[in-house]
């Protein structure tokens, strides 16, 4: 009687332990065995990090360099006076703003606008043969600006590029007849517009800072009439402007 009670208690304890250990009854062997374990949960998904190409995004910067406007004569008030050509050159300094987009094949396209203040002037003086006059003609460049498309190919942190767009070039021109003191004079300011094109290379120093060197040519051509009594009107022509500059840009 007592032995049977002990056996029953043992059976109950075994069943409880088997349940606690997640055992299952195997009908083939008529015994408890370890239950099959469920497969482990799948690993959490790896977060997708969007990689932005280094040249993609907006930027702003400053530049400094040298600009030379090309003007030609003849400005002939009285033969044989002819002032010939003017090479008006000086310091160029300003700022630029733009946006680049880099494709998967490393082609980079962009749009940029810039404004540049210009220094420099040129002056020609000459006496008038047979008259108690001398004549003076002066040209001074003021500023230039442009909006341009850019196309380049990124080689890691180096970007060679070409650029083309529309540019403006502002300048003054004047003339004066002198008899020791000014006798008569002429002054005017012109804003010439036309194609601007060029190219350069840019180096990305880190995620935010780049250095560049570039050259631009402004294809701005126009003729301007100078009228300075008592001499007949004459013409001075603008043939274009060349600018070479270096720049520093901050990329957002």
Tab-separated table of C-alpha atoms in Angstrom:
chain	number	residue	atom	x	y	z
A	1	UNK	CA	0.000	0.000	0.000
A	2	UNK	CA	2.766	2.334	1.054
A	3	UNK	CA	4.932	1.282	-1.950
A	4	UNK	CA	2.079	2.002	-4.329
A	5	UNK	CA	1.611	5.481	-2.892
A	6	UNK	CA	5.311	6.222	-3.306
A	7	UNK	CA	5.236	5.016	-6.909
A	8	UNK	CA	2.216	7.167	-7.652
A	9	UNK	CA	3.878	10.170	-6.102
A	10	UNK	CA	6.998	9.513	-8.126
A	11	UNK	CA	4.952	9.266	-11.334
A	12	UNK	CA	3.251	12.582	-10.573
A	13	UNK	CA	6.573	14.251	-9.826
A	14	UNK	CA	8.096	12.896	-13.045
A	15	UNK	CA	5.148	14.197	-15.034
A	16	UNK	CA	5.499	17.599	-13.452
A	17	UNK	CA	9.242	17.672	-14.128
A	18	UNK	CA	8.663	16.565	-17.711
A	19	UNK	CA	6.169	19.342	-18.196
A	20	UNK	CA	8.498	21.834	-16.603
A	21	UNK	CA	11.295	20.735	-18.968
A	22	UNK	CA	8.958	20.872	-21.992
A	23	UNK	CA	9.004	17.112	-22.578
A	24	UNK	CA	6.595	15.369	-24.875
A	25	UNK	CA	5.201	11.810	-24.711
A	26	UNK	CA	6.501	9.610	-27.529
A	27	UNK	CA	3.862	7.059	-28.446
A	28	UNK	CA	6.426	4.860	-30.178
A	29	UNK	CA	8.612	4.372	-27.117
A	30	UNK	CA	5.856	5.029	-24.574
A	31	UNK	CA	8.143	7.498	-22.802
A	32	UNK	CA	8.741	11.201	-22.419
A	33	UNK	CA	11.335	12.780	-24.668
A	34	UNK	CA	12.546	16.344	-25.210
A	35	UNK	CA	10.065	18.264	-27.290
A	36	UNK	CA	11.352	19.544	-30.661
A	37	UNK	CA	12.568	23.115	-30.330
A	38	UNK	CA	11.074	25.871	-32.525
A	39	UNK	CA	13.479	27.416	-35.024
A	40	UNK	CA	15.334	30.490	-33.726
A	41	UNK	CA	13.819	33.820	-34.671
A	42	UNK	CA	15.305	35.422	-37.775
A	43	UNK	CA	18.002	38.055	-37.169
A	44	UNK	CA	16.804	41.657	-37.172
A	45	UNK	CA	17.033	43.332	-40.578
A	46	UNK	CA	20.195	45.248	-41.268
A	47	UNK	CA	19.350	48.972	-41.404
A	48	UNK	CA	19.714	50.452	-44.875
A	49	UNK	CA	22.020	53.471	-44.812
A	50	UNK	CA	21.605	55.786	-47.785
A	51	UNK	CA	25.021	56.674	-49.149
A	52	UNK	CA	25.023	60.179	-50.606
A	53	UNK	CA	27.711	60.664	-53.263
A	54	UNK	CA	30.309	63.171	-52.052
A	55	UNK	CA	29.620	65.797	-54.735
A	56	UNK	CA	25.820	65.866	-54.377
A	57	UNK	CA	24.306	68.878	-52.655
A	58	UNK	CA	24.293	72.679	-52.425
A	59	UNK	CA	27.398	74.793	-51.842
A	60	UNK	CA	28.482	78.404	-51.421
A	61	UNK	CA	31.906	79.968	-51.705
A	62	UNK	CA	34.262	82.809	-52.560
A	63	UNK	CA	36.842	83.301	-55.300
A	64	UNK	CA	39.706	85.607	-56.237
A	65	UNK	CA	41.764	85.971	-59.396
A	66	UNK	CA	42.568	88.159	-62.390
A	67	UNK	CA	40.384	89.493	-65.215
A	68	UNK	CA	41.297	91.189	-68.480
A	69	UNK	CA	38.888	92.929	-70.824
A	70	UNK	CA	39.915	93.291	-74.461
A	71	UNK	CA	38.918	96.531	-76.228
A	72	UNK	CA	40.056	97.760	-79.631
A	73	UNK	CA	40.051	100.932	-81.686
A	74	UNK	CA	40.372	102.718	-83.811
A	75	UNK	CA	39.312	105.644	-81.681
A	76	UNK	CA	40.338	108.243	-84.248
A	77	UNK	CA	39.317	111.772	-83.443
A	78	UNK	CA	41.797	113.423	-85.763
A	79	UNK	CA	44.322	111.649	-87.946
A	80	UNK	CA	46.924	110.432	-87.105
A	81	UNK	CA	45.598	109.944	-83.535
A	82	UNK	CA	44.559	106.318	-82.983
A	83	UNK	CA	44.565	104.897	-79.478
A	84	UNK	CA	44.555	101.319	-80.793
A	85	UNK	CA	43.848	98.469	-78.386
A	86	UNK	CA	43.073	98.547	-74.663
A	87	UNK	CA	43.965	95.690	-72.333
A	88	UNK	CA	42.020	96.482	-69.187
A	89	UNK	CA	43.184	94.081	-66.473
A	90	UNK	CA	42.942	93.903	-62.699
A	91	UNK	CA	41.974	91.981	-59.590
A	92	UNK	CA	38.791	89.901	-59.626
A	93	UNK	CA	37.054	88.910	-56.378
A	94	UNK	CA	33.557	87.714	-55.536
A	95	UNK	CA	31.296	84.861	-54.521
A	96	UNK	CA	29.407	81.910	-55.993
A	97	UNK	CA	26.524	79.605	-55.091
A	98	UNK	CA	25.408	76.377	-56.716
A	99	UNK	CA	24.142	72.806	-56.579
A	100	UNK	CA	25.709	69.539	-57.805
A	101	UNK	CA	24.200	66.122	-58.431
A	102	UNK	CA	26.426	63.048	-58.804
A	103	UNK	CA	25.078	60.008	-60.695
A	104	UNK	CA	26.080	56.395	-60.010
A	105	UNK	CA	28.439	56.461	-62.999
A	106	UNK	CA	30.299	59.426	-61.382
A	107	UNK	CA	28.971	61.986	-63.858
A	108	UNK	CA	28.338	65.248	-61.992
A	109	UNK	CA	25.938	67.911	-63.249
A	110	UNK	CA	25.296	71.239	-61.582
A	111	UNK	CA	24.108	74.817	-61.806
A	112	UNK	CA	26.093	77.789	-60.501
A	113	UNK	CA	25.646	81.561	-60.255
A	114	UNK	CA	28.434	83.998	-59.422
A	115	UNK	CA	29.175	87.705	-59.023
A	116	UNK	CA	32.660	89.193	-59.331
A	117	UNK	CA	33.901	92.716	-58.685
A	118	UNK	CA	36.614	93.835	-61.111
A	119	UNK	CA	39.499	96.265	-60.833
A	120	UNK	CA	41.698	97.750	-63.520
A	121	UNK	CA	41.607	100.471	-66.146
A	122	UNK	CA	43.600	101.564	-69.189
A	123	UNK	CA	44.173	105.027	-70.608
A	124	UNK	CA	45.602	106.381	-73.858
A	125	UNK	CA	46.750	109.979	-74.309
A	126	UNK	CA	47.904	111.679	-77.497
A	127	UNK	CA	48.343	115.242	-78.791
A	128	UNK	CA	46.344	116.287	-81.839
A	129	UNK	CA	48.602	117.214	-84.725
A	130	UNK	CA	48.239	120.848	-85.763
A	131	UNK	CA	45.832	121.737	-82.934
A	132	UNK	CA	46.363	123.038	-79.391
A	133	UNK	CA	44.525	119.977	-78.072
A	134	UNK	CA	45.372	116.635	-76.595
A	135	UNK	CA	42.956	113.735	-76.330
A	136	UNK	CA	42.559	111.104	-73.647
A	137	UNK	CA	40.475	107.902	-73.767
A	138	UNK	CA	39.972	105.665	-70.724
A	139	UNK	CA	38.248	102.310	-70.142
A	140	UNK	CA	37.506	100.859	-66.671
A	141	UNK	CA	35.955	97.477	-65.839
A	142	UNK	CA	33.471	97.289	-62.939
A	143	UNK	CA	31.934	93.842	-62.397
A	144	UNK	CA	30.918	90.586	-64.054
A	145	UNK	CA	28.342	87.937	-63.264
A	146	UNK	CA	27.066	84.710	-64.753
A	147	UNK	CA	24.717	81.768	-64.386
A	148	UNK	CA	26.164	78.546	-65.796
A	149	UNK	CA	25.603	74.802	-66.121
A	150	UNK	CA	28.478	72.565	-65.035
A	151	UNK	CA	29.370	69.065	-66.246
A	152	UNK	CA	32.145	66.983	-64.714
A	153	UNK	CA	33.409	63.497	-63.933
A	154	UNK	CA	34.244	62.637	-60.319
A	155	UNK	CA	37.497	60.767	-59.733
A	156	UNK	CA	37.152	60.162	-55.998
A	157	UNK	CA	37.656	63.617	-54.481
A	158	UNK	CA	38.772	65.293	-57.721
A	159	UNK	CA	36.295	66.820	-60.170
A	160	UNK	CA	37.432	68.066	-63.591
A	161	UNK	CA	34.577	70.052	-65.132
A	162	UNK	CA	33.429	72.190	-68.041
A	163	UNK	CA	30.946	75.037	-67.714
A	164	UNK	CA	28.817	77.154	-70.053
A	165	UNK	CA	26.075	79.736	-69.592
A	166	UNK	CA	25.173	83.415	-69.851
A	167	UNK	CA	27.369	86.219	-68.533
A	168	UNK	CA	27.266	89.984	-67.978
A	169	UNK	CA	30.210	92.403	-68.049
A	170	UNK	CA	29.944	96.006	-66.832
A	171	UNK	CA	32.472	98.713	-67.789
A	172	UNK	CA	32.913	102.474	-68.156
A	173	UNK	CA	34.498	104.309	-71.063
A	174	UNK	CA	35.263	107.986	-71.354
A	175	UNK	CA	37.092	110.520	-73.479
A	176	UNK	CA	38.233	114.070	-72.944
A	177	UNK	CA	39.727	116.842	-75.076
A	178	UNK	CA	42.319	118.839	-73.179
A	179	UNK	CA	43.801	122.310	-73.583
A	180	UNK	CA	45.636	122.071	-70.291
A	181	UNK	CA	42.159	121.927	-68.723
A	182	UNK	CA	39.279	119.769	-70.010
A	183	UNK	CA	37.638	121.328	-73.042
A	184	UNK	CA	34.920	118.764	-73.576
A	185	UNK	CA	34.359	115.238	-72.342
A	186	UNK	CA	32.262	112.127	-72.798
A	187	UNK	CA	31.381	109.409	-70.226
A	188	UNK	CA	29.227	106.315	-70.474
A	189	UNK	CA	28.651	102.967	-68.754
A	190	UNK	CA	27.738	99.763	-70.572
A	191	UNK	CA	26.457	96.353	-69.443
A	192	UNK	CA	27.311	93.784	-72.108
A	193	UNK	CA	25.837	90.285	-72.132
A	194	UNK	CA	26.659	87.072	-73.955
A	195	UNK	CA	27.902	83.512	-73.804
A	196	UNK	CA	30.390	82.564	-71.079
A	197	UNK	CA	32.288	79.267	-71.147
A	198	UNK	CA	35.273	77.661	-69.480
A	199	UNK	CA	36.425	74.845	-67.261
A	200	UNK	CA	38.539	73.885	-64.308
A	201	UNK	CA	39.246	71.339	-61.605
A	202	UNK	CA	37.957	71.066	-58.041
A	203	UNK	CA	39.373	69.148	-55.045
A	204	UNK	CA	37.137	67.979	-52.182
A	205	UNK	CA	39.352	68.236	-49.064
A	206	UNK	CA	36.736	66.711	-46.720
A	207	UNK	CA	32.962	66.329	-46.525
A	208	UNK	CA	32.431	70.101	-46.535
A	209	UNK	CA	35.399	71.996	-47.997
A	210	UNK	CA	36.636	72.104	-51.593
A	211	UNK	CA	39.244	74.120	-53.491
A	212	UNK	CA	39.002	74.974	-57.183
A	213	UNK	CA	40.862	76.567	-60.030
A	214	UNK	CA	39.020	77.675	-63.169
A	215	UNK	CA	39.078	79.910	-66.203
A	216	UNK	CA	36.121	81.650	-67.865
A	217	UNK	CA	35.854	83.571	-71.116
A	218	UNK	CA	33.024	86.043	-71.644
A	219	UNK	CA	32.091	86.196	-75.326
A	220	UNK	CA	30.718	89.746	-75.051
A	221	UNK	CA	31.218	91.865	-78.147
A	222	UNK	CA	29.816	95.290	-78.900
A	223	UNK	CA	30.767	98.632	-80.424
A	224	UNK	CA	30.367	101.885	-78.519
A	225	UNK	CA	30.270	105.369	-80.011
A	226	UNK	CA	32.328	108.134	-78.423
A	227	UNK	CA	31.186	111.670	-79.222
A	228	UNK	CA	33.493	114.419	-78.021
A	229	UNK	CA	33.048	117.839	-79.718
A	230	UNK	CA	34.634	119.384	-81.696
A	231	UNK	CA	35.879	116.043	-83.007
A	232	UNK	CA	33.791	113.640	-85.099
A	233	UNK	CA	32.258	110.652	-83.350
A	234	UNK	CA	34.387	107.523	-83.116
A	235	UNK	CA	33.983	103.902	-82.051
A	236	UNK	CA	35.579	101.723	-79.371
A	237	UNK	CA	34.862	97.992	-79.506
A	238	UNK	CA	34.631	95.376	-76.758
A	239	UNK	CA	35.977	92.006	-77.916
A	240	UNK	CA	35.549	89.915	-74.761
A	241	UNK	CA	36.841	89.313	-71.240
A	242	UNK	CA	39.015	86.522	-69.785
A	243	UNK	CA	38.980	85.614	-66.090
A	244	UNK	CA	41.235	83.179	-64.218
A	245	UNK	CA	40.480	82.533	-60.553
A	246	UNK	CA	40.771	80.214	-57.583
A	247	UNK	CA	38.008	79.527	-55.094
A	248	UNK	CA	37.007	77.968	-51.779
A	249	UNK	CA	33.563	76.378	-51.348
A	250	UNK	CA	31.562	75.039	-48.403
A	251	UNK	CA	29.321	72.043	-49.233
A	252	UNK	CA	26.177	71.476	-47.164
